[in-house]
């Protein structure tokens, strides 16, 4: 198995002319790039507008964190910068860049400007002009070096990234603004376990259908174990070929494998199986308790709802009974009054008949 290696030579930045006001920095630089920054650059390249410009590349600013000594930076986000470029000149919207940088730093006060990116690996005089703009004391990363990230965005080809810092070199101050020495520095794509799973899902949709199903946790664990098993088989085959003198060994790779194996715990297979079974039992117990609590909560809610519904029905029945009783009492009182009136009328008539009549005499 051939292993590709990249060798870097860290060069000290030469002292610039005194008229520029720059200070020299001899610290090596390592660039860590977050996946969301790469996706933002790719989205900018896909959505570029080429109607008013002859340039096939886009540019933007890099924003992220910088270590205290300035030897390591982490690119966390980017934002696009409008520009026009032709064979004779390049124009960058400086006001837009300043406003976007202010808004970005207001949203993330701990981050800072790191440099700029472009979607072309070509380094020319325009690249030097933009690099000096981002490295200047007024609008750039001074006193730290500005990072220049180049990324390829051609469809159907692997994504290739390179990072540079620069040192101004010129015979006079007039040529210093459009001249600089680009020095390539090491970089790596930095992501955690969750981002690794997301990137795996995205890469699985790289086929003709441009779609991939979302796997469950068990399926993801199965795929991870299969990947680890394949890697172990490849390493075992490589070591066997080296021991059988079928291929030349690599001292750096051998040292790396030795360091990796030294980190593995010295545990027997029986102990690993026992711990795994105990872990499974714990997971099942937690799942059982969670389901029991969920069932009890659901049952309590249903009982409370049933009591409320039953209480409303009983109250309605009692109210109806009360209304019917009131109506009956009202009817009884009315009848009694009517009867009393009739009796009074009759009694009055009889008394008037019994009154003595006066004699005509």
Short mmCIF file of N, CA, C and O in Angstrom, two decimals, residues 31 33-34 36-48 55-64 75-83 85 90 92 96-97 100 113-123 126-127 130-131 133-134 141 146-153 160-164 182:
data_model
loop_
_atom_site.label_atom_id
_atom_site.label_comp_id
_atom_site.label_asym_id
_atom_site.label_seq_id
_atom_site.Cartn_x
_atom_site.Cartn_y
_atom_site.Cartn_z
N UNK A 31 -2.93 25.25 9.33
CA UNK A 31 -4.30 25.69 9.07
C UNK A 31 -5.22 24.50 9.24
O UNK A 31 -5.03 23.46 8.60
N UNK A 33 -9.22 23.45 8.79
CA UNK A 33 -10.40 23.91 8.05
C UNK A 33 -11.60 23.11 8.49
O UNK A 33 -11.58 21.87 8.48
N UNK A 34 -12.67 23.82 8.87
CA UNK A 34 -13.91 23.16 9.25
C UNK A 34 -14.72 22.80 8.00
O UNK A 34 -14.65 23.50 6.99
N UNK A 36 -17.89 23.12 7.36
CA UNK A 36 -18.89 24.12 6.96
C UNK A 36 -18.26 25.24 6.15
O UNK A 36 -18.93 25.84 5.30
N UNK A 37 -16.99 25.52 6.38
CA UNK A 37 -16.32 26.53 5.57
C UNK A 37 -16.15 26.05 4.13
O UNK A 37 -16.34 26.82 3.18
N UNK A 38 -15.82 24.78 3.95
CA UNK A 38 -15.67 24.23 2.60
C UNK A 38 -17.01 24.22 1.88
O UNK A 38 -17.10 24.58 0.70
N UNK A 39 -18.08 23.84 2.57
CA UNK A 39 -19.41 23.85 1.95
C UNK A 39 -19.82 25.26 1.56
O UNK A 39 -20.47 25.47 0.53
N UNK A 40 -19.49 26.25 2.37
CA UNK A 40 -19.83 27.63 2.04
C UNK A 40 -19.10 28.09 0.79
O UNK A 40 -19.67 28.76 -0.08
N UNK A 41 -17.83 27.70 0.64
CA UNK A 41 -17.07 28.07 -0.56
C UNK A 41 -17.64 27.38 -1.79
O UNK A 41 -17.78 28.00 -2.86
N UNK A 42 -17.99 26.11 -1.68
CA UNK A 42 -18.57 25.39 -2.81
C UNK A 42 -19.91 25.99 -3.22
O UNK A 42 -20.21 26.11 -4.42
N UNK A 43 -20.71 26.37 -2.25
CA UNK A 43 -22.00 27.00 -2.56
C UNK A 43 -21.78 28.34 -3.27
O UNK A 43 -22.51 28.66 -4.21
N UNK A 44 -20.79 29.09 -2.84
CA UNK A 44 -20.48 30.36 -3.51
C UNK A 44 -20.04 30.13 -4.94
O UNK A 44 -20.43 30.86 -5.86
N UNK A 45 -19.24 29.08 -5.17
CA UNK A 45 -18.76 28.80 -6.53
C UNK A 45 -19.90 28.36 -7.45
O UNK A 45 -19.94 28.73 -8.63
N UNK A 46 -20.85 27.59 -6.90
CA UNK A 46 -21.96 27.12 -7.72
C UNK A 46 -22.90 28.28 -8.08
O UNK A 46 -23.44 28.34 -9.20
N UNK A 47 -23.09 29.21 -7.17
CA UNK A 47 -24.04 30.32 -7.37
C UNK A 47 -23.39 31.57 -7.95
O UNK A 47 -23.99 32.64 -7.92
N UNK A 48 -22.18 31.47 -8.46
CA UNK A 48 -21.49 32.68 -8.95
C UNK A 48 -22.20 33.24 -10.18
O UNK A 48 -22.83 32.52 -10.95
N UNK A 55 -13.95 36.56 -15.22
CA UNK A 55 -13.26 35.66 -14.31
C UNK A 55 -14.10 34.42 -14.04
O UNK A 55 -15.32 34.49 -13.91
N UNK A 56 -13.45 33.29 -13.96
CA UNK A 56 -14.12 32.02 -13.66
C UNK A 56 -13.95 31.63 -12.20
O UNK A 56 -14.38 30.55 -11.81
N UNK A 57 -13.36 32.50 -11.39
CA UNK A 57 -13.16 32.20 -9.98
C UNK A 57 -13.91 33.21 -9.12
O UNK A 57 -14.28 34.29 -9.58
N UNK A 58 -14.15 32.84 -7.88
CA UNK A 58 -14.77 33.72 -6.91
C UNK A 58 -13.81 33.87 -5.73
O UNK A 58 -12.93 33.03 -5.51
N UNK A 59 -14.00 34.94 -4.97
CA UNK A 59 -13.14 35.18 -3.81
C UNK A 59 -14.04 35.48 -2.61
O UNK A 59 -15.22 35.82 -2.75
N UNK A 60 -13.47 35.35 -1.43
CA UNK A 60 -14.17 35.63 -0.20
C UNK A 60 -13.21 35.67 0.96
O UNK A 60 -12.00 35.44 0.81
N UNK A 61 -13.71 35.98 2.13
CA UNK A 61 -12.90 36.12 3.33
C UNK A 61 -13.00 34.89 4.21
O UNK A 61 -14.04 34.22 4.25
N UNK A 62 -11.91 34.59 4.92
CA UNK A 62 -11.85 33.48 5.87
C UNK A 62 -11.93 34.04 7.28
O UNK A 62 -11.19 34.97 7.63
N UNK A 63 -12.81 33.47 8.09
CA UNK A 63 -13.00 33.93 9.47
C UNK A 63 -12.89 32.72 10.38
O UNK A 63 -13.38 31.63 10.06
N UNK A 64 -12.24 32.91 11.54
CA UNK A 64 -12.09 31.81 12.47
C UNK A 64 -11.30 32.20 13.69
O UNK A 64 -11.25 33.37 14.08
N UNK A 75 -10.16 27.74 10.47
CA UNK A 75 -11.12 28.41 9.60
C UNK A 75 -12.49 27.82 9.91
O UNK A 75 -12.75 26.65 9.66
N UNK A 76 -13.40 28.66 10.44
CA UNK A 76 -14.73 28.20 10.84
C UNK A 76 -15.84 28.65 9.90
O UNK A 76 -16.85 27.97 9.77
N UNK A 77 -15.70 29.80 9.28
CA UNK A 77 -16.75 30.31 8.40
C UNK A 77 -16.12 31.19 7.33
O UNK A 77 -14.95 31.59 7.43
N UNK A 78 -16.91 31.48 6.32
CA UNK A 78 -16.48 32.33 5.22
C UNK A 78 -17.65 33.20 4.78
O UNK A 78 -18.80 32.92 5.10
N UNK A 79 -17.34 34.25 4.05
CA UNK A 79 -18.38 35.03 3.39
C UNK A 79 -17.83 35.54 2.06
O UNK A 79 -16.63 35.80 1.92
N UNK A 80 -18.71 35.63 1.08
CA UNK A 80 -18.32 35.99 -0.27
C UNK A 80 -18.05 37.48 -0.37
O UNK A 80 -18.62 38.30 0.37
N UNK A 81 -17.19 37.84 -1.32
CA UNK A 81 -16.86 39.25 -1.59
C UNK A 81 -17.05 39.48 -3.08
O UNK A 81 -16.39 38.82 -3.91
N UNK A 82 -17.91 40.38 -3.50
CA UNK A 82 -18.09 40.66 -4.93
C UNK A 82 -16.81 41.26 -5.52
O UNK A 82 -16.14 42.10 -4.91
N UNK A 83 -16.47 40.82 -6.72
CA UNK A 83 -15.30 41.38 -7.41
C UNK A 83 -15.48 41.18 -8.90
O UNK A 83 -16.24 40.32 -9.36
N UNK A 85 -13.04 40.91 -12.50
CA UNK A 85 -11.66 40.63 -12.89
C UNK A 85 -11.60 40.38 -14.39
O UNK A 85 -12.43 39.65 -14.93
N UNK A 90 -8.36 44.17 -11.65
CA UNK A 90 -9.25 43.48 -10.73
C UNK A 90 -9.81 44.52 -9.76
O UNK A 90 -9.09 45.40 -9.31
N UNK A 92 -12.31 44.98 -6.27
CA UNK A 92 -12.92 44.32 -5.12
C UNK A 92 -13.78 45.34 -4.39
O UNK A 92 -13.39 46.50 -4.21
N UNK A 96 -18.22 46.58 0.95
CA UNK A 96 -18.99 45.37 1.25
C UNK A 96 -18.19 44.45 2.18
O UNK A 96 -18.73 43.87 3.12
N UNK A 97 -16.89 44.32 1.92
CA UNK A 97 -16.04 43.47 2.75
C UNK A 97 -15.97 43.99 4.19
O UNK A 97 -16.07 43.21 5.15
N UNK A 100 -19.52 43.39 5.91
CA UNK A 100 -19.73 41.97 6.21
C UNK A 100 -18.82 41.50 7.34
O UNK A 100 -19.23 40.70 8.19
N UNK A 113 -10.53 37.90 11.50
CA UNK A 113 -10.22 37.73 10.09
C UNK A 113 -8.92 36.96 9.94
O UNK A 113 -7.91 37.31 10.56
N UNK A 114 -8.94 35.93 9.09
CA UNK A 114 -7.75 35.08 8.89
C UNK A 114 -7.12 35.25 7.53
O UNK A 114 -5.90 35.05 7.39
N UNK A 115 -7.88 35.60 6.51
CA UNK A 115 -7.33 35.72 5.17
C UNK A 115 -8.43 35.67 4.14
O UNK A 115 -9.54 36.16 4.37
N UNK A 116 -8.16 35.05 3.00
CA UNK A 116 -9.13 35.01 1.92
C UNK A 116 -8.98 33.71 1.15
O UNK A 116 -8.00 32.98 1.29
N UNK A 117 -10.00 33.41 0.33
CA UNK A 117 -10.01 32.18 -0.46
C UNK A 117 -10.34 32.52 -1.90
O UNK A 117 -10.88 33.58 -2.21
N UNK A 118 -10.03 31.58 -2.76
CA UNK A 118 -10.39 31.66 -4.17
C UNK A 118 -10.58 30.26 -4.72
O UNK A 118 -10.06 29.28 -4.15
N UNK A 119 -11.33 30.14 -5.79
CA UNK A 119 -11.63 28.84 -6.38
C UNK A 119 -10.74 28.55 -7.58
O UNK A 119 -11.18 27.97 -8.56
N UNK A 120 -9.49 28.94 -7.50
CA UNK A 120 -8.52 28.67 -8.56
C UNK A 120 -7.15 28.51 -7.91
O UNK A 120 -6.80 29.25 -6.98
N UNK A 121 -6.38 27.55 -8.41
CA UNK A 121 -5.04 27.33 -7.89
C UNK A 121 -3.99 28.24 -8.54
O UNK A 121 -2.81 28.17 -8.18
N UNK A 122 -4.41 29.07 -9.46
CA UNK A 122 -3.46 29.95 -10.14
C UNK A 122 -3.06 31.10 -9.23
O UNK A 122 -3.91 31.74 -8.59
N UNK A 123 -1.76 31.36 -9.18
CA UNK A 123 -1.21 32.48 -8.42
C UNK A 123 -0.59 33.47 -9.40
O UNK A 123 0.37 33.15 -10.09
N UNK A 126 -2.62 39.49 -9.67
CA UNK A 126 -3.87 39.87 -9.01
C UNK A 126 -3.98 39.18 -7.65
O UNK A 126 -4.47 39.77 -6.68
N UNK A 127 -3.54 37.93 -7.58
CA UNK A 127 -3.53 37.23 -6.30
C UNK A 127 -2.63 37.93 -5.30
O UNK A 127 -2.96 38.06 -4.11
N UNK A 130 -4.42 41.13 -4.03
CA UNK A 130 -5.45 40.83 -3.03
C UNK A 130 -4.83 40.33 -1.73
O UNK A 130 -5.28 40.67 -0.62
N UNK A 131 -3.77 39.54 -1.83
CA UNK A 131 -3.09 39.04 -0.63
C UNK A 131 -2.52 40.19 0.19
O UNK A 131 -2.65 40.21 1.43
N UNK A 133 -3.65 43.18 0.24
CA UNK A 133 -4.78 43.90 0.81
C UNK A 133 -5.23 43.26 2.12
O UNK A 133 -5.50 43.95 3.12
N UNK A 134 -5.29 41.92 2.14
CA UNK A 134 -5.72 41.22 3.36
C UNK A 134 -4.63 41.16 4.42
O UNK A 134 -4.93 40.85 5.58
N UNK A 141 -4.91 41.33 8.33
CA UNK A 141 -4.64 40.53 9.52
C UNK A 141 -3.37 40.95 10.23
O UNK A 141 -2.90 40.21 11.10
N UNK A 146 -1.60 36.75 6.55
CA UNK A 146 -2.90 36.41 5.97
C UNK A 146 -2.82 35.04 5.31
O UNK A 146 -1.85 34.72 4.62
N UNK A 147 -3.84 34.22 5.52
CA UNK A 147 -3.90 32.88 4.95
C UNK A 147 -4.63 32.95 3.61
O UNK A 147 -5.71 33.54 3.51
N UNK A 148 -4.03 32.36 2.60
CA UNK A 148 -4.66 32.28 1.28
C UNK A 148 -5.01 30.83 1.01
O UNK A 148 -4.14 29.95 0.95
N UNK A 149 -6.32 30.55 0.85
CA UNK A 149 -6.82 29.20 0.60
C UNK A 149 -7.28 29.10 -0.84
O UNK A 149 -8.11 29.89 -1.29
N UNK A 150 -6.74 28.12 -1.56
CA UNK A 150 -7.19 27.84 -2.92
C UNK A 150 -7.88 26.48 -2.92
O UNK A 150 -7.39 25.53 -2.30
N UNK A 151 -9.01 26.39 -3.62
CA UNK A 151 -9.79 25.17 -3.63
C UNK A 151 -10.33 24.97 -5.04
O UNK A 151 -10.77 25.91 -5.70
N UNK A 152 -10.27 23.75 -5.51
CA UNK A 152 -10.78 23.41 -6.84
C UNK A 152 -12.24 23.01 -6.75
O UNK A 152 -12.64 22.25 -5.87
N UNK A 153 -13.05 23.55 -7.65
CA UNK A 153 -14.50 23.30 -7.62
C UNK A 153 -15.01 22.78 -8.96
O UNK A 153 -16.19 22.92 -9.28
N UNK A 160 -9.56 19.64 -4.21
CA UNK A 160 -8.16 19.80 -3.82
C UNK A 160 -7.97 21.18 -3.20
O UNK A 160 -8.40 22.19 -3.77
N UNK A 161 -7.35 21.21 -2.06
CA UNK A 161 -7.15 22.46 -1.34
C UNK A 161 -5.67 22.69 -1.08
O UNK A 161 -4.91 21.74 -0.87
N UNK A 162 -5.28 23.95 -1.08
CA UNK A 162 -3.92 24.37 -0.75
C UNK A 162 -4.00 25.66 0.06
O UNK A 162 -4.91 26.47 -0.13
N UNK A 163 -3.06 25.83 0.97
CA UNK A 163 -3.01 27.03 1.80
C UNK A 163 -1.63 27.66 1.71
O UNK A 163 -0.62 26.96 1.64
N UNK A 164 -1.62 28.99 1.73
CA UNK A 164 -0.38 29.75 1.59
C UNK A 164 -0.38 30.89 2.59
O UNK A 164 -1.43 31.37 3.04
N UNK A 182 4.53 33.66 -2.28
CA UNK A 182 3.59 32.73 -1.65
C UNK A 182 4.34 31.51 -1.14
O UNK A 182 5.10 30.88 -1.88
#
